[in-house]
Phi, psi and omega in degrees: 000140180271126177278125182256136180267148176297148185223132180302133175080002185294325183300330179271328185271338187301326184291350173299335164068063177303313184299317178294321181296318181293327178295314179295316181300314181295320180296323182291343183249010184306322183285354186241001186256127181263179181251135177290141173135173181278158174288171180306126183295342183273354181287157179280164180299135181294140179261350175215164182289118178240111186277150179279155173295157187287156169269172175234076186285140169276152177297137172290166180301319180294319179294319178299309183294317182290326177296317180288327178297326176295328183273322188246352182098153185293341182274004179298154177292146181241105181275153178293147178235168177298140184297139173285157172241161180221069172295149183054035171087332197242139177297328179298325178289320175298321180293337180269347190234358179246152181261159181267132180280169177298321178294326176298322175298316179299320180296321176297320179297314181294323177296314180298319180295316181295318182293316182289325175297319176298314185291327187257352184291321183266123182303319180292320181294316182291326178296319178292324181290313184278323177088001178200171182247114178298127177273336180203156179304129176071023182281190184298326178297313180298314182295315182295321178295314182297326176295314181293310183295317180298324178299318179289319186286315180276352177064031177188163176293145174287145173287163178300322179296320179294319178299314179302318181297311185288326173296319178299321177297316179298325177288312185296324184261017182281067180221112018265002185209169176297329179297319181293321177298320179292321178301314182291328174295317177297319177300319178294320178301320181290343177263359184290141173301335179292342172265313188285340179239152178253101180275128177236098184259319181071180178228151178301145179234111182300332182281350182221076179302141181086359178234162172235134181271131178294141178288169179301320180290324176293324176293320178301318179294313179300313181300312186293319181288331176286313190267340178238347183061032176202174183293162183291151175274178182298323181297320180288322176294324175296320178298321177295315181298324182277358179084007182294334184268010179275348182233151183304321183293326176290322177296318180298318180296318179295318181296321178299319178297315181296322182289339177280350182272143179304335179296334178292323178297318179296318181294319180290328174297321178297320177299311183292328176299321179284315180302317182269357174065039183292342178300337180292345175298332182302327183269002182286131175224139177220146177281116181302332179292323179275332182231081188297338179278351184274086182281164180300334183262004188290324181301313180293327176295319178298318179297315182295324178302313180295318180299318179293322178296313179299315181299321180294316183290317186280316186247335183276277181286338184050047179273196177295115184299334179293343185292348176299340179263003183218346186294151173264359176273138173207186183226124185230154166256189184295322181296316180292322178300320178293317179299320183274350180067041182233161175275138179216077181305132179091348181284139172229185178300326183258348185251124177259141179231149176287140178222158173252117179295144184304137181298330180259013181272177185273355188249140172196121176085168186302328184286358173245010179266163186302322184300307180299316187292324180278322179298329185249051177208159176277172184295330183240358179204167180283171178220091175304328180294312181295319181291319178291323178298319178300315179301315182295312188274313187276324186266325185248355179058041175258145183273131174251113183292156177291156178301148177300150179303138175084358180274130179280118183263002181277150177263138176291145177295150181298141180242144176068227181298150179304137177247147173282163177299323178301316180292321179296327185277355179301331179300320178286323186284343178257350176284120183304329181286341185246338194302312186300309182291321181291323174298322180297319182269315189289328183302312173284333182294327179295341181296342184259011187295342177289347181257124183283189186292346178256001182090006179279140180276130177227157182255340180220159170277189176300150180059031175060028174289123184293151180264132174252108182257017181285153179191203177201165173234107179055045176089352178271113183296137179224149185270330186192186183294329177297320177299320179296318178301320179296319178294315183293339181301328181235011182289118183300329183293337180294313178295318180296324179294319177300318178298314181298316181294319178295320180298315179297316179299317183290322183275340183072028180193169176279142179295152176261170178301323181295345181260003183296328177297325177296317180295320178296319180295315179295322178296321178295318178293323177300313179296320179295338178263022180057032175061036174281119188292324178297319177297321177301319179299318179294317179298322180294310187288342177264357182282149177303327182293341178261331186266349181233160173230162179275163175283144175289132179290144178291142180292000000 
């Protein structure tokens, strides 16, 4: 049972009925909500594009906060919310597949109350926010504001019935003043499922039987949350109202505008942080005595290095997006320069500078940078399995099954003479229950053995035991991580994997078999654009797979 705490003003606001509203809202959309997951594995390959029914994603915490910051300002109070989850890597998928607890509902209520008290407490702030002075509860000022505000919050115009309802709430709760009634109405709007959830219902399209075309306002919402990670602005809603988003060329023009805005860089960084799993850096710990280069600020430096590299490839040079796994260009501060053993004039602990990694050095691409190497290693030793698994799953989008039930995955501590990690892992690689998967993961994982658990390059183990960094990728023998970077530079699966990950992030679900043609088409367009990621974004948002949804199957 959830223990509920008393809340100021709840007796008046509770009847706004979030729980009842979500029940009605969900029931009204039953015919339009799909199920997350893959299609039946036994079905044959789709011969035409068959779109999945829509999801009903709740706003992620970041989307919720950034949307409200646009409306109320960055200094608004930020109340805690229920934690997001990220199955299949992405918070958007978690938002489409997890339910909200009773306590989560309470948190939304408390957040709305805190934000509206902040907005309405100061006379100058509330006057600027509302834009007029209510002369009486529910008057023309209140109605015009609720229409404007509701359009931004619900990401579409309010119906006349909705306007009447919210004006009525402002009138009924106007005690001791019209301002208080309006505050509570705004608080209720912020708790509405029409704000907290993204409904994608679409309309029937005679030209495309079996599909529903998203409306202009639904497209505005999809575009904005993908490219800005927040709700649409007035210009995008105006484009929807004028019908500009009903055609691919209008969608492309709107997307170009959004991508030129700094908010797009922030949203794409959020995508790549999830895709590359940078959140795992938070849990990295190393003993400074054993790893002298691992300074207290190094984890954040590693994270920032990857962010700067991604930003340069996607928005700066707009080069081949696959090059993040092979480029010799990176951005370092003084700590990273020391770890990598390179010169970086102008770098300090706080200042990052662009550098070109030595052509004859051991590093090239993200998989030889500190973030990847430390995230995928144990606290006191490397992990070829974790590093190889990352290559398989994150870079090539291949599935690595979980260990069979009852199989011991721990390694025995070394006995007698020092053993290399490769020698210790032979027990797994020779065990029939483990061999197939470990060969699949460990073969590319061994390529990184020259890099220790902190990302430092070494040539020998303890007591001068030589390091063997040889391995392979799908039977192709490779000597080290640099060889792998060279292979990944032109590996077709890298580009296709980026398309797949972006598609899942944008849709808030895993693709179905019927959508594989869409992924193949987008991968082809990506390749045709020399793997320019910005072009991929435009191709995605103008594609039928983004502008249409499938019909919900009858039970």
